[in-house]
mmCIF file of C-alpha atoms in Angstrom:
data_model
loop_
_atom_site.group_PDB
_atom_site.id
_atom_site.type_symbol
_atom_site.label_atom_id
_atom_site.label_comp_id
_atom_site.label_asym_id
_atom_site.label_seq_id
_atom_site.Cartn_x
_atom_site.Cartn_y
_atom_site.Cartn_z
ATOM 1 C CA MET B 1 -14.648 -23.182 23.098
ATOM 2 C CA ILE B 2 -16.514 -26.423 24.782
ATOM 3 C CA ASP B 3 -14.375 -28.738 23.222
ATOM 4 C CA PHE B 4 -11.293 -27.035 24.755
ATOM 5 C CA TRP B 5 -12.820 -26.946 28.286
ATOM 6 C CA ILE B 6 -13.913 -30.814 27.805
ATOM 7 C CA ALA B 7 -10.278 -31.649 27.069
ATOM 8 C CA ALA B 8 -8.843 -29.577 29.908
ATOM 9 C CA GLY B 9 -11.304 -31.354 31.999
ATOM 10 C CA LEU B 10 -10.104 -34.723 31.139
ATOM 11 C CA LEU B 11 -6.510 -33.616 31.589
ATOM 12 C CA LEU B 12 -7.407 -31.924 35.245
ATOM 13 C CA LEU B 13 -9.031 -35.602 36.239
ATOM 14 C CA LEU B 14 -5.969 -37.633 35.064
ATOM 15 C CA ALA B 15 -3.670 -35.127 37.185
ATOM 16 C CA LEU B 16 -6.032 -35.391 40.055
ATOM 17 C CA ALA B 17 -5.910 -39.399 39.892
ATOM 18 C CA PHE B 18 -1.989 -39.428 40.269
ATOM 19 C CA LEU B 19 -2.323 -37.026 43.097
ATOM 20 C CA LEU B 20 -5.184 -39.062 45.195
ATOM 21 C CA LEU B 21 -3.536 -42.430 44.434
ATOM 22 C CA PRO B 22 -1.317 -42.071 47.661
ATOM 23 C CA VAL B 23 -4.366 -41.598 49.592
ATOM 24 C CA LEU B 24 -6.303 -44.615 48.154
ATOM 25 C CA ARG B 25 -3.288 -46.554 48.840
ATOM 26 C CA THR B 26 -3.048 -45.554 52.379
ATOM 27 C CA ARG B 27 -6.632 -46.644 53.112
ATOM 28 C CA ARG B 28 -6.005 -50.016 51.503
ATOM 29 C CA ALA B 29 -2.834 -50.343 53.520
ATOM 30 C CA GLN B 30 -4.807 -49.493 56.634
ATOM 31 C CA ALA B 31 -7.189 -52.294 55.707
ATOM 32 C CA GLU B 32 -4.834 -55.033 55.731
ATOM 33 C CA GLU B 33 -3.022 -53.858 58.587
ATOM 34 C CA ASP B 34 -6.397 -54.130 60.884
ATOM 35 C CA ARG B 35 -6.944 -57.482 59.168
ATOM 36 C CA THR B 36 -3.441 -58.795 60.185
ATOM 37 C CA ALA B 37 -3.881 -57.148 64.068
ATOM 38 C CA LEU B 38 -7.059 -59.549 64.057
ATOM 39 C CA ASP B 39 -5.299 -62.686 62.991
ATOM 40 C CA VAL B 40 -2.696 -61.803 65.825
ATOM 41 C CA ALA B 41 -5.544 -61.479 68.071
ATOM 42 C CA LEU B 42 -6.925 -64.793 67.131
ATOM 43 C CA TYR B 43 -3.911 -66.727 67.637
ATOM 44 C CA GLU B 44 -2.778 -65.317 71.150
ATOM 45 C CA GLU B 45 -6.537 -66.312 71.802
ATOM 46 C CA ARG B 46 -5.997 -69.805 70.551
ATOM 47 C CA LEU B 47 -2.791 -69.902 72.340
ATOM 48 C CA ALA B 48 -4.563 -69.136 75.613
ATOM 49 C CA GLU B 49 -7.194 -71.797 74.862
ATOM 50 C CA LEU B 50 -4.815 -74.716 74.417
ATOM 51 C CA ASP B 51 -3.040 -73.515 77.810
ATOM 52 C CA ALA B 52 -6.043 -73.798 79.703
ATOM 53 C CA GLN B 53 -6.774 -77.286 78.300
ATOM 54 C CA ARG B 54 -3.201 -78.065 79.338
ATOM 55 C CA ALA B 55 -3.919 -77.067 82.938
ATOM 56 C CA ALA B 56 -7.045 -78.742 83.077
ATOM 57 C CA GLY B 57 -5.467 -82.081 82.183
ATOM 58 C CA THR B 58 -7.260 -82.589 78.730
ATOM 59 C CA LEU B 59 -4.357 -81.895 76.702
ATOM 60 C CA SER B 60 -0.854 -83.765 76.952
ATOM 61 C CA ALA B 61 2.453 -82.013 76.285
ATOM 62 C CA GLY B 62 2.867 -83.283 72.954
ATOM 63 C CA GLN B 63 -0.710 -82.208 71.866
ATOM 64 C CA LEU B 64 -0.170 -78.857 73.423
ATOM 65 C CA GLU B 65 3.034 -78.243 71.197
ATOM 66 C CA ALA B 66 1.065 -79.683 68.176
ATOM 67 C CA GLY B 67 -1.824 -77.206 68.753
ATOM 68 C CA ARG B 68 0.806 -74.312 69.070
ATOM 69 C CA ALA B 69 2.292 -75.278 65.867
ATOM 70 C CA GLU B 70 -0.857 -75.546 64.153
ATOM 71 C CA ALA B 71 -1.907 -71.980 65.033
ATOM 72 C CA ALA B 72 1.258 -70.488 64.187
ATOM 73 C CA ARG B 73 1.024 -72.043 60.866
ATOM 74 C CA GLU B 74 -2.469 -70.794 60.630
ATOM 75 C CA LEU B 75 -1.289 -67.330 61.542
ATOM 76 C CA LEU B 76 1.572 -67.171 59.051
ATOM 77 C CA ALA B 77 -0.818 -68.452 56.355
ATOM 78 C CA ASP B 78 -3.044 -65.382 56.791
ATOM 79 C CA THR B 79 -0.501 -62.760 56.916
ATOM 80 C CA GLU B 80 1.238 -64.061 53.775
ATOM 81 C CA ALA B 81 -1.803 -63.688 51.922
ATOM 82 C CA GLY B 82 -1.892 -59.998 52.344
ATOM 83 C CA GLU B 83 0.643 -57.318 50.965
ATOM 84 C CA ALA B 84 2.839 -55.931 53.858
ATOM 85 C CA PRO B 85 1.347 -52.809 55.178
ATOM 86 C CA ARG B 86 2.880 -49.566 53.402
ATOM 87 C CA ARG B 87 2.392 -46.019 54.488
ATOM 88 C CA SER B 88 2.616 -42.751 52.136
ATOM 89 C CA SER B 89 5.404 -40.530 53.275
ATOM 90 C CA LEU B 90 2.930 -37.534 52.695
ATOM 91 C CA GLY B 91 0.233 -38.792 54.810
ATOM 92 C CA ARG B 92 -3.256 -37.916 53.363
ATOM 93 C CA ALA B 93 -3.370 -34.022 54.027
ATOM 94 C CA VAL B 94 -0.822 -33.046 51.437
ATOM 95 C CA PRO B 95 -2.392 -35.016 48.388
ATOM 96 C CA LEU B 96 -5.839 -33.632 49.441
ATOM 97 C CA ALA B 97 -4.693 -30.223 49.621
ATOM 98 C CA VAL B 98 -2.570 -30.253 46.374
ATOM 99 C CA ALA B 99 -5.467 -32.218 44.731
ATOM 100 C CA LEU B 100 -7.615 -28.646 45.547
ATOM 101 C CA LEU B 101 -5.040 -26.364 44.511
ATOM 102 C CA VAL B 102 -4.175 -27.688 41.199
ATOM 103 C CA PRO B 103 -7.302 -26.839 39.440
ATOM 104 C CA LEU B 104 -7.155 -23.198 40.890
ATOM 105 C CA LEU B 105 -3.684 -22.872 39.962
ATOM 106 C CA GLY B 106 -3.978 -23.839 36.578
ATOM 107 C CA TYR B 107 -6.882 -21.896 35.971
ATOM 108 C CA GLY B 108 -4.940 -18.677 37.069
ATOM 109 C CA LEU B 109 -1.817 -19.395 35.054
ATOM 110 C CA TYR B 110 -4.006 -19.845 31.995
ATOM 111 C CA LEU B 111 -5.880 -16.635 32.526
ATOM 112 C CA HIS B 112 -2.391 -14.820 32.850
ATOM 113 C CA TRP B 113 -0.601 -16.663 29.829
ATOM 114 C CA GLY B 114 -3.017 -18.488 27.977
ATOM 115 C CA ALA B 115 -4.312 -17.353 24.592
ATOM 116 C CA SER B 116 -8.142 -18.143 24.700
ATOM 117 C CA ASP B 117 -8.655 -14.680 23.045
ATOM 118 C CA LYS B 118 -6.544 -15.537 20.073
ATOM 119 C CA LEU B 119 -8.443 -19.174 19.939
ATOM 120 C CA GLU B 120 -11.660 -17.570 20.147
ATOM 121 C CA LEU B 121 -10.968 -15.067 17.459
ATOM 122 C CA ALA B 122 -9.252 -17.747 15.162
ATOM 123 C CA ARG B 123 -12.838 -19.507 15.379
ATOM 124 C CA ARG B 124 -14.632 -16.512 14.320
ATOM 125 C CA PHE B 125 -12.545 -15.612 11.375
ATOM 126 C CA ALA B 126 -12.922 -19.194 10.215
ATOM 127 C CA GLU B 127 -16.750 -18.131 9.934
ATOM 128 C CA GLN B 128 -18.080 -16.255 6.821
ATOM 129 C CA PRO B 129 -18.854 -12.821 7.886
ATOM 130 C CA LYS B 130 -22.635 -11.837 7.368
ATOM 131 C CA SER B 131 -21.955 -8.063 6.845
ATOM 132 C CA ILE B 132 -19.188 -5.226 6.719
ATOM 133 C CA GLU B 133 -19.905 -4.175 10.256
ATOM 134 C CA GLU B 134 -19.223 -7.874 11.643
ATOM 135 C CA MET B 135 -16.205 -7.791 9.530
ATOM 136 C CA THR B 136 -14.962 -4.546 11.127
ATOM 137 C CA ALA B 137 -15.732 -5.658 14.494
ATOM 138 C CA ARG B 138 -13.502 -9.074 13.783
ATOM 139 C CA LEU B 139 -10.935 -6.878 12.747
ATOM 140 C CA GLU B 140 -10.836 -4.527 15.301
ATOM 141 C CA GLN B 141 -10.819 -7.624 17.981
ATOM 142 C CA ALA B 142 -8.034 -8.922 15.853
ATOM 143 C CA VAL B 143 -5.677 -5.928 16.469
ATOM 144 C CA LYS B 144 -6.774 -5.653 19.995
ATOM 145 C CA VAL B 145 -5.564 -9.156 20.447
ATOM 146 C CA GLN B 146 -2.348 -8.708 18.122
ATOM 147 C CA PRO B 147 -1.339 -4.942 18.177
ATOM 148 C CA ASP B 148 1.747 -5.730 16.409
ATOM 149 C CA SER B 149 0.296 -7.123 13.382
ATOM 150 C CA ALA B 150 0.698 -4.981 10.386
ATOM 151 C CA GLU B 151 -1.532 -6.793 8.144
ATOM 152 C CA GLY B 152 -4.304 -6.392 10.663
ATOM 153 C CA TRP B 153 -4.102 -2.802 10.746
ATOM 154 C CA TYR B 154 -3.889 -2.665 6.991
ATOM 155 C CA PHE B 155 -7.203 -4.521 6.537
ATOM 156 C CA LEU B 156 -9.096 -2.498 9.260
ATOM 157 C CA GLY B 157 -7.700 0.655 7.566
ATOM 158 C CA ARG B 158 -9.318 -0.568 4.210
ATOM 159 C CA THR B 159 -12.617 -1.610 6.027
ATOM 160 C CA TYR B 160 -12.864 1.927 7.602
ATOM 161 C CA MET B 161 -12.457 3.370 4.243
ATOM 162 C CA ALA B 162 -15.254 1.024 2.745
ATOM 163 C CA GLU B 163 -17.519 2.215 5.604
ATOM 164 C CA GLU B 164 -16.797 5.936 4.691
ATOM 165 C CA ARG B 165 -14.579 6.223 8.243
ATOM 166 C CA PRO B 166 -11.517 8.037 6.790
ATOM 167 C CA ALA B 167 -10.530 9.685 10.232
ATOM 168 C CA ASP B 168 -10.409 5.772 11.632
ATOM 169 C CA ALA B 169 -8.547 4.541 8.826
ATOM 170 C CA VAL B 170 -6.100 7.174 8.953
ATOM 171 C CA ALA B 171 -5.173 5.727 12.647
ATOM 172 C CA ALA B 172 -5.269 2.200 11.208
ATOM 173 C CA PHE B 173 -2.679 2.938 8.175
ATOM 174 C CA GLU B 174 -0.480 5.032 10.323
ATOM 175 C CA GLN B 175 -0.034 1.771 12.548
ATOM 176 C CA ALA B 176 0.028 -0.360 9.551
ATOM 177 C CA ALA B 177 3.092 1.906 8.243
ATOM 178 C CA ARG B 178 4.869 2.031 11.570
ATOM 179 C CA LEU B 179 4.859 -1.498 11.953
ATOM 180 C CA ALA B 180 5.584 -2.506 8.383
ATOM 181 C CA GLN B 181 8.713 -0.200 7.757
ATOM 182 C CA ARG B 182 6.386 2.339 5.538
ATOM 183 C CA PRO B 183 5.819 0.485 2.274
ATOM 184 C CA PRO B 184 4.820 2.467 -0.728
ATOM 185 C CA GLU B 185 1.101 0.820 -0.730
ATOM 186 C CA ILE B 186 0.329 1.534 2.643
ATOM 187 C CA LEU B 187 1.706 5.091 2.353
ATOM 188 C CA GLY B 188 -0.544 5.816 -0.639
ATOM 189 C CA GLN B 189 -3.570 4.418 1.335
ATOM 190 C CA TRP B 190 -2.537 6.550 4.507
ATOM 191 C CA ALA B 191 -2.407 9.740 2.052
ATOM 192 C CA GLN B 192 -5.755 9.038 0.573
ATOM 193 C CA ALA B 193 -7.591 8.415 4.064
ATOM 194 C CA LEU B 194 -5.977 11.871 5.015
ATOM 195 C CA TYR B 195 -7.433 13.545 1.854
ATOM 196 C CA PHE B 196 -11.054 12.604 2.599
ATOM 197 C CA ALA B 197 -10.591 12.821 6.407
ATOM 198 C CA GLU B 198 -9.716 16.353 6.164
ATOM 199 C CA GLY B 199 -12.534 17.299 3.727
ATOM 200 C CA LYS B 200 -10.536 16.767 0.338
ATOM 201 C CA ARG B 201 -8.054 19.701 1.237
ATOM 202 C CA TRP B 202 -4.349 18.940 0.167
ATOM 203 C CA SER B 203 -1.706 19.580 2.748
ATOM 204 C CA PRO B 204 2.046 19.231 2.840
ATOM 205 C CA ARG B 205 1.784 15.884 5.122
ATOM 206 C CA MET B 206 -0.213 14.355 2.201
ATOM 207 C CA GLN B 207 2.324 15.572 -0.410
ATOM 208 C CA ALA B 208 5.322 14.111 1.484
ATOM 209 C CA LEU B 209 3.506 10.623 2.019
ATOM 210 C CA THR B 210 2.827 10.328 -2.023
ATOM 211 C CA ASP B 211 6.369 11.677 -2.522
ATOM 212 C CA GLU B 212 7.766 8.865 -0.170
ATOM 213 C CA ALA B 213 5.384 6.235 -1.881
ATOM 214 C CA LEU B 214 6.489 7.207 -5.349
ATOM 215 C CA ALA B 215 9.991 7.301 -4.721
ATOM 216 C CA GLY B 216 9.845 3.599 -3.229
ATOM 217 C CA GLU B 217 7.559 2.519 -5.984
ATOM 218 C CA PRO B 218 6.829 4.708 -9.138
ATOM 219 C CA ALA B 219 4.047 2.607 -9.974
ATOM 220 C CA GLU B 220 2.180 3.040 -6.845
ATOM 221 C CA VAL B 221 -1.408 3.171 -8.055
ATOM 222 C CA THR B 222 -3.200 4.727 -5.134
ATOM 223 C CA SER B 223 -0.859 7.768 -5.009
ATOM 224 C CA LEU B 224 -0.721 8.246 -8.560
ATOM 225 C CA GLY B 225 -4.742 8.097 -9.053
ATOM 226 C CA LEU B 226 -4.732 10.573 -5.753
ATOM 227 C CA LEU B 227 -2.334 13.136 -7.071
ATOM 228 C CA GLY B 228 -4.357 13.196 -10.294
ATOM 229 C CA ILE B 229 -7.624 13.666 -8.673
ATOM 230 C CA VAL B 230 -5.986 16.718 -6.530
ATOM 231 C CA ALA B 231 -4.309 18.292 -9.925
ATOM 232 C CA PHE B 232 -7.709 18.237 -11.485
ATOM 233 C CA GLU B 233 -9.381 19.953 -8.652
ATOM 234 C CA GLU B 234 -6.419 22.335 -8.521
ATOM 235 C CA ARG B 235 -7.435 22.822 -12.229
ATOM 236 C CA ARG B 236 -3.664 21.812 -13.127
ATOM 237 C CA PHE B 237 -5.379 19.711 -15.947
ATOM 238 C CA ALA B 238 -2.138 18.711 -17.769
ATOM 239 C CA ASP B 239 -0.500 17.333 -14.465
ATOM 240 C CA ALA B 240 -3.709 15.575 -13.686
ATOM 241 C CA ALA B 241 -3.737 13.999 -17.294
ATOM 242 C CA GLY B 242 -0.070 13.091 -16.630
ATOM 243 C CA TYR B 243 -0.671 11.234 -13.370
ATOM 244 C CA TRP B 244 -3.636 9.428 -14.692
ATOM 245 C CA GLU B 245 -1.734 8.326 -17.985
ATOM 246 C CA ARG B 246 1.051 6.565 -16.092
ATOM 247 C CA LEU B 247 -1.840 4.967 -13.860
ATOM 248 C CA VAL B 248 -3.430 3.458 -17.044
ATOM 249 C CA GLU B 249 -0.071 1.812 -18.307
ATOM 250 C CA ILE B 250 0.237 0.023 -15.021
ATOM 251 C CA LEU B 251 -3.008 -1.105 -14.819
ATOM 252 C CA PRO B 252 -4.036 -4.521 -16.438
ATOM 253 C CA GLU B 253 -6.044 -4.747 -19.639
ATOM 254 C CA GLY B 254 -9.099 -6.247 -18.153
ATOM 255 C CA ASP B 255 -9.462 -3.781 -15.026
ATOM 256 C CA PRO B 256 -12.885 -2.019 -15.009
ATOM 257 C CA SER B 257 -11.515 1.271 -13.998
ATOM 258 C CA ARG B 258 -9.493 1.947 -16.940
ATOM 259 C CA ALA B 259 -12.253 2.950 -18.932
ATOM 260 C CA ALA B 260 -13.093 5.701 -16.090
ATOM 261 C CA ILE B 261 -9.569 6.613 -15.827
ATOM 262 C CA ALA B 262 -9.268 7.261 -19.715
ATOM 263 C CA GLY B 263 -12.568 9.355 -19.852
ATOM 264 C CA GLY B 264 -10.847 11.403 -16.957
ATOM 265 C CA ILE B 265 -7.780 11.794 -19.008
ATOM 266 C CA ALA B 266 -9.865 12.779 -22.221
ATOM 267 C CA ARG B 267 -11.495 15.719 -19.819
ATOM 268 C CA ALA B 268 -8.193 16.792 -18.272
ATOM 269 C CA ARG B 269 -6.796 16.897 -21.816
ATOM 270 C CA GLU B 270 -9.826 19.083 -23.024
ATOM 271 C CA GLN B 271 -9.789 21.443 -20.119
ATOM 272 C CA ALA B 272 -5.976 21.737 -20.492
ATOM 273 C CA GLY B 273 -6.405 22.716 -24.085
ATOM 274 C CA ALA B 274 -9.286 25.146 -23.139
ATOM 275 C CA SER B 275 -7.499 26.948 -20.613
ATOM 276 C CA GLN B 276 -4.389 27.295 -23.074
ATOM 277 C CA GLY B 277 -6.643 28.692 -26.051
ATOM 278 C CA ALA B 278 -6.914 25.244 -27.619
ATOM 279 C CA ALA B 279 -3.070 25.458 -28.398
ATOM 280 C CA PRO B 280 -1.386 22.113 -29.069
ATOM 281 C CA ALA B 281 0.372 21.035 -26.059
ATOM 282 C CA ALA B 282 4.010 21.969 -25.924
ATOM 283 C CA ALA B 283 6.745 19.656 -26.509
ATOM 284 C CA GLN B 284 7.711 17.929 -23.657
ATOM 285 C CA VAL B 285 11.435 16.909 -22.996
ATOM 286 C CA GLU B 286 11.951 13.344 -23.106
ATOM 287 C CA LEU B 287 15.221 11.731 -22.486
ATOM 288 C CA LYS B 288 15.882 8.234 -23.555
ATOM 289 C CA VAL B 289 18.220 6.159 -21.827
ATOM 290 C CA SER B 290 19.852 2.838 -22.475
ATOM 291 C CA VAL B 291 20.653 0.997 -19.372
ATOM 292 C CA ALA B 292 22.911 -1.927 -19.263
ATOM 293 C CA LEU B 293 25.109 -3.937 -16.754
ATOM 294 C CA ALA B 294 28.680 -4.344 -16.796
ATOM 295 C CA PRO B 295 29.928 -7.627 -17.749
ATOM 296 C CA GLU B 296 32.082 -8.005 -14.586
ATOM 297 C CA LEU B 297 28.964 -7.532 -12.438
ATOM 298 C CA ALA B 298 27.010 -10.259 -13.977
ATOM 299 C CA GLY B 299 27.827 -12.570 -11.142
ATOM 300 C CA LYS B 300 27.157 -10.268 -8.218
ATOM 301 C CA VAL B 301 23.662 -9.386 -8.942
ATOM 302 C CA ARG B 302 20.225 -11.549 -8.998
ATOM 303 C CA PRO B 303 17.590 -11.417 -11.665
ATOM 304 C CA ASP B 304 14.845 -9.929 -9.402
ATOM 305 C CA ASP B 305 17.183 -7.054 -7.745
ATOM 306 C CA SER B 306 15.521 -3.627 -8.343
ATOM 307 C CA VAL B 307 17.156 -1.175 -10.807
ATOM 308 C CA PHE B 308 15.698 2.408 -10.564
ATOM 309 C CA VAL B 309 16.920 4.908 -13.692
ATOM 310 C CA PHE B 310 16.199 8.423 -12.732
ATOM 311 C CA ALA B 311 16.999 12.049 -13.324
ATOM 312 C CA ARG B 312 17.764 14.876 -10.788
ATOM 313 C CA ALA B 313 18.709 18.352 -11.159
ATOM 314 C CA VAL B 314 22.508 19.145 -11.017
ATOM 315 C CA SER B 315 21.571 22.171 -9.128
ATOM 316 C CA GLY B 316 18.413 21.980 -7.170
ATOM 317 C CA PRO B 317 16.722 19.815 -4.832
ATOM 318 C CA PRO B 318 18.170 16.093 -4.052
ATOM 319 C CA MET B 319 14.730 14.462 -4.985
ATOM 320 C CA PRO B 320 14.523 12.807 -8.705
ATOM 321 C CA LEU B 321 12.554 14.592 -11.086
ATOM 322 C CA ALA B 322 11.748 11.565 -13.126
ATOM 323 C CA VAL B 323 12.047 7.893 -12.044
ATOM 324 C CA GLU B 324 11.544 4.359 -13.860
ATOM 325 C CA ARG B 325 11.760 0.918 -12.270
ATOM 326 C CA LEU B 326 13.177 -2.062 -13.801
ATOM 327 C CA ARG B 327 15.035 -5.307 -12.732
ATOM 328 C CA VAL B 328 17.941 -6.807 -13.482
ATOM 329 C CA ALA B 329 16.573 -9.661 -15.255
ATOM 330 C CA ASP B 330 15.208 -6.547 -17.968
ATOM 331 C CA LEU B 331 18.513 -5.444 -18.525
ATOM 332 C CA PRO B 332 19.820 -4.208 -21.097
ATOM 333 C CA ALA B 333 16.632 -1.965 -21.561
ATOM 334 C CA GLN B 334 15.524 1.419 -22.966
ATOM 335 C CA VAL B 335 13.513 3.876 -20.643
ATOM 336 C CA ALA B 336 11.986 7.201 -21.420
ATOM 337 C CA LEU B 337 12.364 9.908 -18.784
ATOM 338 C CA SER B 338 9.991 12.867 -19.338
ATOM 339 C CA ASP B 339 7.759 15.615 -17.548
ATOM 340 C CA THR B 340 4.942 13.078 -17.080
ATOM 341 C CA ASP B 341 7.114 10.817 -15.017
ATOM 342 C CA ALA B 342 7.610 13.884 -12.553
ATOM 343 C CA MET B 343 7.150 12.886 -9.012
ATOM 344 C CA MET B 344 5.890 16.445 -8.111
ATOM 345 C CA PRO B 345 4.183 18.752 -10.527
ATOM 346 C CA GLN B 346 6.435 21.647 -9.724
ATOM 347 C CA LEU B 347 9.810 19.482 -10.264
ATOM 348 C CA LYS B 348 9.859 18.540 -13.690
ATOM 349 C CA LEU B 349 12.698 17.986 -15.974
ATOM 350 C CA SER B 350 11.788 20.972 -18.223
ATOM 351 C CA ASN B 351 12.263 23.042 -15.182
ATOM 352 C CA PHE B 352 16.161 22.657 -14.995
ATOM 353 C CA ALA B 353 18.920 23.358 -17.455
ATOM 354 C CA GLU B 354 20.985 20.145 -16.414
ATOM 355 C CA VAL B 355 20.130 16.848 -14.957
ATOM 356 C CA GLN B 356 22.614 13.989 -13.668
ATOM 357 C CA LEU B 357 21.174 10.616 -15.074
ATOM 358 C CA VAL B 358 21.608 7.668 -12.542
ATOM 359 C CA ALA B 359 20.969 3.954 -13.051
ATOM 360 C CA ARG B 360 21.023 2.031 -9.551
ATOM 361 C CA VAL B 361 20.843 -1.463 -8.545
ATOM 362 C CA SER B 362 19.360 -2.155 -5.318
ATOM 363 C CA ARG B 363 18.628 -5.581 -3.918
ATOM 364 C CA ALA B 364 16.570 -3.847 -0.954
ATOM 365 C CA GLY B 365 14.356 -1.929 -3.343
ATOM 366 C CA ASN B 366 15.691 1.227 -2.000
ATOM 367 C CA PRO B 367 15.986 3.814 -4.692
ATOM 368 C CA SER B 368 18.204 6.428 -2.660
ATOM 369 C CA ALA B 369 20.851 3.865 -1.503
ATOM 370 C CA GLY B 370 21.820 0.261 -3.440
ATOM 371 C CA ASP B 371 24.410 -1.750 -4.566
ATOM 372 C CA TRP B 372 25.492 -1.014 -7.829
ATOM 373 C CA VAL B 373 25.537 2.253 -9.977
ATOM 374 C CA GLY B 374 26.301 4.033 -13.164
ATOM 375 C CA GLN B 375 25.451 7.693 -13.958
ATOM 376 C CA LEU B 376 26.012 10.733 -16.145
ATOM 377 C CA GLU B 377 26.964 13.627 -14.169
ATOM 378 C CA ARG B 378 25.626 16.408 -16.576
ATOM 379 C CA VAL B 379 22.919 16.188 -19.377
ATOM 380 C CA SER B 380 21.240 19.040 -20.697
ATOM 381 C CA ALA B 381 17.355 18.762 -19.757
ATOM 382 C CA LYS B 382 16.190 21.557 -22.404
ATOM 383 C CA ALA B 383 16.090 19.213 -25.378
ATOM 384 C CA SER B 384 15.080 15.725 -25.829
ATOM 385 C CA GLY B 385 18.360 12.988 -26.567
ATOM 386 C CA GLU B 386 19.353 9.659 -26.352
ATOM 387 C CA TYR B 387 22.049 8.583 -23.553
ATOM 388 C CA VAL B 388 23.956 5.404 -22.700
ATOM 389 C CA LEU B 389 24.276 4.185 -18.850
ATOM 390 C CA THR B 390 26.521 1.578 -17.798
ATOM 391 C CA ILE B 391 26.011 0.251 -14.191
ATOM 392 C CA ASP B 392 29.728 -0.660 -13.643
ATOM 393 C CA ARG B 393 30.642 0.348 -9.700
ATOM 394 C CA ALA B 394 29.951 -0.173 -6.424
ATOM 395 C CA ASP B 395 27.280 2.228 -4.918
ATOM 396 C CA ALA B 396 28.393 4.826 -2.106
ATOM 397 C CA PRO B 397 26.602 7.008 0.109
ATOM 398 C CA ARG B 398 25.581 10.366 -1.559
ATOM 399 C CA GLY B 399 28.110 13.350 -0.871
ATOM 400 C CA ARG B 400 27.980 16.711 -2.412
ATOM 401 C CA PRO B 401 25.659 17.558 -5.145
ATOM 402 C CA GLY B 402 26.324 15.408 -8.287
ATOM 403 C CA GLU B 403 27.795 12.733 -6.445
ATOM 404 C CA ASP B 404 26.441 9.382 -5.431
#
């Protein structure tokens, strides 16, 4: 901060120079005025001497006039050598008072509207932190200075989790979700922090957060991993394996966590087989859906617009039973919807007799409301099959069950 205060001091001195300039000019003008008065006094004294000499008879009338003229010329030359006296209309008191008030006023205004705390924070973040505790302190200061920064709250929550402070992380992720309009990634982190903060006891609130996260992004990794852990702890081994299999498909090949997740899947499958008398897993329902865009809509969509392909019960909850996410650039494409894509363990395709298949284009990335849609109203969910969905009409707000 020292360079900032040096620069501020130099600017203050420059301002004071302009304020005190009238005072200095007044002093110089006063000195010139005093010198002019002295010249006039000398002139009058010279005239008095000439008159005395004329009275004594030592000077003639012509000499007297010549002496007077000479004295006048000398006086004129002296007064023309200096500038005309000038007085400041402000006087001395006003500039001096302003010179004293300007630093105080400037300091007070800076304390009220300035951003010294943000400047100091930027300097601190430019330096490499020496420990996780120091990083935490920086992030806490950052959200105090900028409480509307969703990014700051998010990274603070991640740091709290690294320090095994899940209760503090819950509050940080809640703030981040509120400021960032509840993105799926933050919702998943929030649910995970809640799970550890509440002693690894699952609750409806956590379920609601993960449901919302997966509705917005079916490939949200934190939610899938967390749901797999919860299912395994509750001895729902098939569900746990399903969640983790979806997670493995998302992770890149070189991700070091793939091996651990694969081991978890193997254990879950083994436990599921043991709990069912080692019977082979029942054939799951799988609906293969070919999705295409109507030619007349080609010029009305963008390649990076999101495409959500999902199945939901004709008679049942409005929440999708299985979801896949694509982009317009991927079309035409074929996706497979099955029980392993279930967003909730108790809501699977095989639990319902008929489902509605929907393909929705959403530029905003919202699976529940979009721009264009195609759907099949009634499809049997009891047997696997292949279906064709064409996105061919404008989306509309959902009304009665079975409508979009």
